[in-house]
Amino acid sequence: MRGRRPVRARGVAPAARRPVVLVYNPDEAAAYAKTIRPPRGRAVTIHTAATEAEAAAVVGEVDIVYGWKFPASLYARAPRLAWQQVMGAGVDWVFVPELPPSVVVTRAPGVFGAWMSEYVLGWCLWVTQRMETYRAAQREQRWRGELLPARLRGATLALVGMGDIGRTIARAAAAVGMNVIGVSRSGQPVPVVKRVYRVGHLHRALAAADFVVLVVPLTSETRGLIDATALAMMRPSAWLLNIGRGALVDEAALLEALRARRIAGAVLDVFPKEPLPPEHPFWRLDNAVITPHISGPSTPDELAPIFNDNLARWMAGRPLRHVVDRRRGY
Ligand code: OXD
């Protein structure tokens, strides 16, 4: 780490210097920059960058990165960087070996759960209301009055991951009468969740579920968590919804389980390689739904209060909120 500043106390802004913020986002850097509000009477310098080359031109003077997938190669050229506010729900991409230990990383809890709850309930209802079937019948002008929808009320939803997003989904699912169970490292009770299993008992939760939702962070412990054995524990009528990270699931095992109809289907929003390549077999499976990583979008207006609150804290030398525990990886 030659040439870097010594590690400062967390959240302490450099005195008597106007902080420099780099907003890094390939599509919407300007929109995020517009929402930055330094505390009254104080000012910050704001740069925006949509590409690595644009960021490289200014990164040497930057104190704060407000970013989405900031390029790892730039850390070595950012000697002042002290704090990075992540724009997305997951932080796995930040913890690359190049990230200097002195950089504090903060996340944005409370933003994504509401979106993801609607995604989860929407796709569960798509299954139980047999939306695809009735639409197909409509195309054939067939009246399928013999086929009834199923009830979501009483169906069991297993949430693998009981962080703030998992808890928000749990409340939404319980509100429509679903029987919500969960899986977490600690197995600690969570309001509205009927039973929380420790991760060592994951298979029990899988065996009890009509819908399994993966919303756990990707860490060395959760990579490949849903392997062939886990999939074999699921009911043949159950659906897997992955809104966490593609690498939580053993892709070959899932493909095999879907092809053999060992589970009813999968709704997949995340993949180890994104965009999902056109030749990928998932596209052609009638029991797989593919969505393009949209279950929990980041929007400048929703993230602004979190960033601006932390900016005020940083400029006042107060501890930041929502600091990621680097050891745990979330
Ligand atoms: C993510 C996100 O982190 O979509 O993947 O926010």
Coordinates of C-alpha atoms and ligand atoms in Angstrom, one line a residue:
M1 CA 0.0 0.0 0.0
R2 CA 2.9 2.3 -0.7
G3 CA 1.9 6.0 -1.1
R4 CA -1.5 5.6 0.6
R5 CA -2.5 7.8 3.5
P6 CA -2.5 6.1 6.9
V7 CA -5.9 4.6 7.9
R8 CA -8.1 7.2 9.5
A9 CA -10.8 6.8 12.0
R10 CA -14.0 5.7 10.3
G11 CA -16.1 8.5 8.8
V12 CA -13.7 11.3 9.7
A13 CA -13.5 13.9 6.9
P14 CA -10.3 15.6 6.0
A15 CA -10.2 18.9 7.8
A16 CA -10.2 22.2 5.9
R17 CA -10.6 20.7 2.5
R18 CA -13.6 20.6 0.2
P19 CA -14.4 16.9 -0.2
V20 CA -14.3 15.5 -3.7
V21 CA -17.0 13.0 -4.7
L22 CA -16.9 10.8 -7.7
V23 CA -20.3 9.6 -8.9
Y24 CA -19.6 6.4 -10.9
N25 CA -22.4 4.9 -12.8
P26 CA -22.4 3.6 -16.4
D27 CA -25.9 4.9 -17.2
E28 CA -27.1 7.5 -14.7
A29 CA -24.1 9.3 -13.1
A30 CA -25.5 12.7 -13.8
A31 CA -28.9 11.9 -12.3
Y32 CA -27.3 10.6 -9.1
A33 CA -25.0 13.7 -9.0
K34 CA -28.0 16.0 -9.1
T35 CA -29.4 14.5 -5.9
I36 CA -26.3 15.2 -3.8
R37 CA -27.0 17.8 -1.1
P38 CA -24.1 18.7 1.1
P39 CA -25.0 20.1 4.6
R40 CA -26.1 23.7 4.7
G41 CA -23.2 26.1 4.3
R42 CA -20.8 23.4 3.1
A43 CA -19.7 22.5 -0.4
V44 CA -18.3 19.4 -2.2
T45 CA -16.7 19.0 -5.6
I46 CA -18.6 16.5 -7.7
H47 CA -17.2 14.6 -10.6
T48 CA -19.3 12.1 -12.7
A49 CA -18.0 9.2 -14.7
A50 CA -19.6 6.6 -16.8
T51 CA -16.5 4.7 -17.8
E52 CA -13.2 3.6 -16.3
A53 CA -11.4 6.1 -18.5
E54 CA -13.5 9.0 -17.4
A55 CA -13.0 8.0 -13.7
A56 CA -9.3 7.5 -14.2
A57 CA -8.9 11.2 -15.1
V58 CA -10.1 12.4 -11.7
V59 CA -9.8 9.5 -9.3
G60 CA -6.5 10.8 -7.9
E61 CA -8.2 13.6 -6.1
V62 CA -11.3 11.7 -5.0
D63 CA -12.3 11.3 -1.3
I64 CA -15.6 9.6 -1.8
V65 CA -17.0 7.2 -4.5
Y66 CA -20.7 7.0 -4.8
G67 CA -20.8 4.2 -7.2
W68 CA -22.1 1.1 -9.0
K69 CA -19.4 -1.4 -9.9
F70 CA -16.5 0.9 -9.5
P71 CA -13.5 -0.6 -11.5
A72 CA -11.1 -2.4 -9.2
S73 CA -8.1 -1.3 -11.2
L74 CA -8.7 2.3 -10.1
Y75 CA -8.2 1.8 -6.4
A76 CA -4.4 1.9 -6.9
R77 CA -4.8 5.3 -8.4
A78 CA -7.1 6.7 -5.7
P79 CA -4.7 7.5 -2.7
R80 CA -7.3 9.8 -1.0
L81 CA -10.3 7.5 -1.3
A82 CA -11.7 7.0 2.2
W83 CA -15.4 6.0 1.7
Q84 CA -17.4 4.3 -0.9
Q85 CA -21.2 4.4 -0.9
V86 CA -22.6 1.5 -2.9
M87 CA -25.6 2.1 -5.1
G88 CA -26.9 -1.4 -5.4
A89 CA -28.3 -4.0 -2.9
G90 CA -25.3 -6.3 -3.0
V91 CA -21.7 -5.4 -2.1
D92 CA -19.9 -8.6 -3.2
W93 CA -18.4 -6.8 -6.2
V94 CA -16.7 -4.2 -3.9
F95 CA -14.7 -6.7 -1.9
V96 CA -12.0 -7.3 -4.4
P97 CA -8.4 -7.8 -3.3
E98 CA -7.5 -4.4 -4.8
L99 CA -9.9 -2.5 -2.3
P100 CA -7.6 -0.9 0.3
P101 CA -8.4 -1.9 3.9
S102 CA -8.7 1.8 4.8
V103 CA -11.7 2.4 2.5
V104 CA -15.0 2.3 4.5
V105 CA -17.9 0.8 2.4
T106 CA -21.5 1.6 3.2
R107 CA -24.6 0.0 1.8
A108 CA -28.2 1.1 1.3
P109 CA -30.6 -0.8 3.4
G110 CA -34.3 0.0 3.3
V111 CA -34.4 0.7 -0.4
F112 CA -34.6 -2.6 -2.2
G113 CA -36.9 -4.7 -0.1
A114 CA -40.1 -2.9 -1.2
W115 CA -39.2 -3.5 -4.9
M116 CA -38.2 -7.1 -4.3
S117 CA -41.3 -7.9 -2.3
E118 CA -43.4 -6.9 -5.3
Y119 CA -41.3 -8.9 -7.6
V120 CA -41.6 -12.0 -5.4
L121 CA -45.3 -11.7 -4.8
G122 CA -45.9 -10.9 -8.5
W123 CA -44.1 -14.0 -9.7
C124 CA -45.7 -16.2 -6.9
L125 CA -49.1 -15.0 -8.1
W126 CA -48.1 -15.6 -11.7
V127 CA -47.7 -19.2 -10.6
T128 CA -50.8 -19.6 -8.4
Q129 CA -53.0 -17.6 -10.7
R130 CA -51.8 -19.6 -13.7
M131 CA -51.4 -16.4 -15.7
E132 CA -49.4 -18.0 -18.4
T133 CA -52.0 -20.8 -18.9
Y134 CA -55.0 -18.5 -19.1
R135 CA -53.2 -16.2 -21.5
A136 CA -52.2 -19.2 -23.7
A137 CA -55.9 -20.3 -23.6
Q138 CA -57.0 -16.8 -24.7
R139 CA -54.7 -17.0 -27.7
E140 CA -56.5 -20.2 -28.7
Q141 CA -59.9 -18.8 -27.8
R142 CA -60.4 -21.6 -25.3
W143 CA -62.6 -21.2 -22.2
R144 CA -60.7 -23.1 -19.5
G145 CA -63.3 -23.0 -16.7
E146 CA -62.3 -26.4 -15.5
L147 CA -58.9 -25.1 -14.3
L148 CA -58.9 -23.1 -11.1
P149 CA -56.2 -20.9 -9.7
A150 CA -54.4 -22.0 -6.5
R151 CA -54.3 -20.0 -3.3
L152 CA -51.3 -18.0 -2.3
R153 CA -52.7 -17.8 1.2
G154 CA -51.4 -20.8 3.1
A155 CA -48.6 -21.5 0.7
T156 CA -45.2 -21.7 2.3
L157 CA -42.5 -19.3 1.3
A158 CA -38.9 -20.1 2.5
L159 CA -36.7 -17.0 2.5
V160 CA -33.0 -17.9 2.4
G161 CA -31.5 -14.7 3.9
M162 CA -33.1 -12.8 6.7
G163 CA -31.4 -9.4 6.2
D164 CA -33.4 -6.2 5.7
I165 CA -34.6 -7.3 2.2
G166 CA -35.6 -10.7 3.4
R167 CA -37.5 -9.2 6.4
T168 CA -39.3 -6.8 4.1
I169 CA -40.4 -9.7 1.8
A170 CA -41.4 -11.7 4.8
R171 CA -43.8 -8.9 5.9
A172 CA -45.3 -8.6 2.5
A173 CA -45.8 -12.4 2.1
A174 CA -47.3 -12.7 5.6
A175 CA -49.7 -9.9 4.8
V176 CA -51.2 -12.0 2.0
G177 CA -51.5 -15.0 4.3
M178 CA -48.4 -16.9 3.2
N179 CA -46.8 -19.1 5.7
V180 CA -43.3 -17.6 5.9
I181 CA -40.2 -19.5 7.1
G182 CA -36.6 -18.5 6.8
V183 CA -33.0 -19.5 6.9
S184 CA -30.2 -17.4 8.4
R185 CA -26.7 -17.9 9.9
S186 CA -28.0 -17.4 13.4
G187 CA -31.4 -18.9 13.3
Q188 CA -32.6 -16.0 15.5
P189 CA -36.4 -15.4 15.5
V190 CA -37.7 -12.8 13.1
P191 CA -41.2 -11.1 13.4
V192 CA -43.9 -12.7 11.2
V193 CA -41.5 -15.6 10.2
K194 CA -42.9 -18.7 11.7
R195 CA -39.6 -20.5 11.9
V196 CA -36.1 -19.5 11.2
Y197 CA -33.7 -22.3 10.5
R198 CA -30.0 -22.1 10.9
V199 CA -28.2 -22.4 7.6
G200 CA -27.0 -25.9 8.7
H201 CA -30.7 -26.9 8.5
L202 CA -31.3 -25.3 5.1
H203 CA -32.6 -28.6 3.7
R204 CA -35.5 -28.7 6.2
A205 CA -36.7 -25.3 5.1
L206 CA -36.3 -26.3 1.4
A207 CA -38.3 -29.5 2.0
A208 CA -41.2 -27.5 3.6
A209 CA -41.5 -24.8 0.9
D210 CA -43.8 -24.1 -2.0
F211 CA -41.6 -21.2 -3.0
V212 CA -37.9 -20.8 -2.1
V213 CA -36.5 -17.3 -2.4
L214 CA -32.8 -16.7 -2.4
V215 CA -31.9 -13.3 -1.0
V216 CA -28.8 -14.1 0.9
P217 CA -25.5 -12.1 0.1
L218 CA -22.9 -13.9 -2.0
T219 CA -19.9 -14.8 0.3
S220 CA -17.5 -17.6 0.3
E221 CA -20.0 -19.4 2.6
T222 CA -23.0 -19.0 0.4
R223 CA -21.4 -19.6 -3.0
G224 CA -23.0 -22.7 -4.5
L225 CA -25.4 -23.1 -1.5
I226 CA -28.2 -24.4 -3.7
D227 CA -26.5 -27.5 -5.1
A228 CA -27.8 -30.7 -6.5
T229 CA -28.5 -32.0 -2.9
A230 CA -30.3 -28.9 -1.9
L231 CA -32.4 -29.0 -5.1
A232 CA -33.3 -32.6 -4.4
M233 CA -34.8 -31.6 -1.1
M234 CA -37.3 -29.3 -2.8
R235 CA -40.8 -30.5 -3.5
P236 CA -41.5 -31.4 -7.2
S237 CA -44.3 -28.7 -7.1
A238 CA -42.0 -26.0 -5.7
W239 CA -40.5 -23.0 -7.4
L240 CA -37.1 -21.4 -6.8
L241 CA -36.8 -17.6 -7.1
N242 CA -33.3 -16.3 -7.2
I243 CA -33.0 -12.5 -6.6
G244 CA -29.7 -12.7 -4.8
R245 CA -26.7 -13.7 -6.9
G246 CA -26.4 -16.2 -9.7
A247 CA -23.5 -17.9 -8.0
L248 CA -25.6 -18.9 -5.0
V249 CA -26.9 -21.7 -7.2
D250 CA -25.0 -24.5 -8.9
E251 CA -26.1 -23.7 -12.4
A252 CA -25.6 -27.1 -13.9
A253 CA -27.5 -28.8 -11.1
L254 CA -30.4 -26.3 -11.5
L255 CA -30.5 -26.9 -15.3
E256 CA -30.6 -30.6 -14.7
A257 CA -33.4 -30.3 -12.0
L258 CA -35.5 -28.1 -14.3
R259 CA -35.0 -30.3 -17.4
A260 CA -35.9 -33.4 -15.3
R261 CA -38.8 -31.5 -13.7
R262 CA -37.6 -32.4 -10.3
I263 CA -38.8 -29.0 -9.3
A264 CA -41.7 -27.1 -10.9
G265 CA -39.7 -24.2 -12.1
A266 CA -37.4 -21.3 -11.4
V267 CA -37.8 -17.5 -11.6
L268 CA -34.3 -16.2 -12.2
D269 CA -33.3 -12.6 -12.0
V270 CA -29.5 -13.0 -11.5
F271 CA -26.9 -15.1 -13.2
P272 CA -23.2 -15.8 -12.8
K273 CA -22.7 -14.1 -16.2
E274 CA -24.8 -11.1 -17.0
P275 CA -26.4 -10.4 -19.5
L276 CA -27.3 -14.1 -19.8
P277 CA -25.7 -15.1 -23.1
P278 CA -28.2 -15.8 -25.9
E279 CA -27.0 -19.4 -26.3
H280 CA -27.7 -20.2 -22.6
P281 CA -30.1 -23.1 -22.2
F282 CA -32.1 -21.4 -19.5
W283 CA -33.7 -19.2 -22.2
R284 CA -35.4 -22.2 -23.8
L285 CA -36.8 -23.9 -20.8
D286 CA -40.5 -23.5 -20.4
N287 CA -40.3 -23.9 -16.6
A288 CA -37.7 -21.1 -16.2
V289 CA -38.6 -17.4 -16.2
I290 CA -35.7 -15.1 -17.0
T291 CA -35.7 -11.5 -15.9
P292 CA -32.8 -9.1 -16.6
H293 CA -31.6 -8.3 -13.0
I294 CA -34.5 -5.9 -12.4
S295 CA -36.0 -7.2 -9.2
G296 CA -34.5 -4.4 -7.0
P297 CA -33.5 -1.4 -9.1
S298 CA -31.4 1.4 -7.8
T299 CA -32.9 4.9 -8.3
P300 CA -31.2 8.2 -7.6
D301 CA -34.1 9.6 -5.6
E302 CA -34.4 6.6 -3.3
L303 CA -30.7 6.4 -2.6
A304 CA -30.2 10.1 -2.1
P305 CA -31.4 10.3 1.6
I306 CA -28.9 7.6 2.5
F307 CA -26.0 9.1 0.7
N308 CA -26.7 12.6 1.9
D309 CA -27.2 11.6 5.5
N310 CA -23.8 9.8 5.4
L311 CA -22.2 12.7 3.5
A312 CA -23.3 15.1 6.3
R313 CA -21.9 12.6 8.9
W314 CA -18.6 12.3 7.0
M315 CA -18.2 16.0 6.7
A316 CA -18.9 16.5 10.4
G317 CA -16.4 13.7 11.3
R318 CA -19.2 11.5 12.7
P319 CA -19.4 7.7 12.2
L320 CA -21.1 6.6 9.0
R321 CA -24.3 4.5 9.0
H322 CA -24.7 1.2 7.2
V323 CA -21.0 0.3 7.2
V324 CA -20.4 -3.1 5.7
D325 CA -18.6 -5.6 7.9
R326 CA -15.8 -6.6 5.6
R327 CA -15.0 -9.8 7.4
R328 CA -18.6 -11.1 7.0
G329 CA -18.9 -9.5 3.5
Y330 CA -22.3 -7.8 4.1
Ligands
OXD1 C1 -27.5 -5.6 -7.0 C2 -28.6 -4.7 -7.3 O1 -26.7 -5.3 -6.0 O2 -29.3 -5.0 -8.3 O3 -27.3 -6.5 -7.7 O4 -28.8 -3.7 -6.6

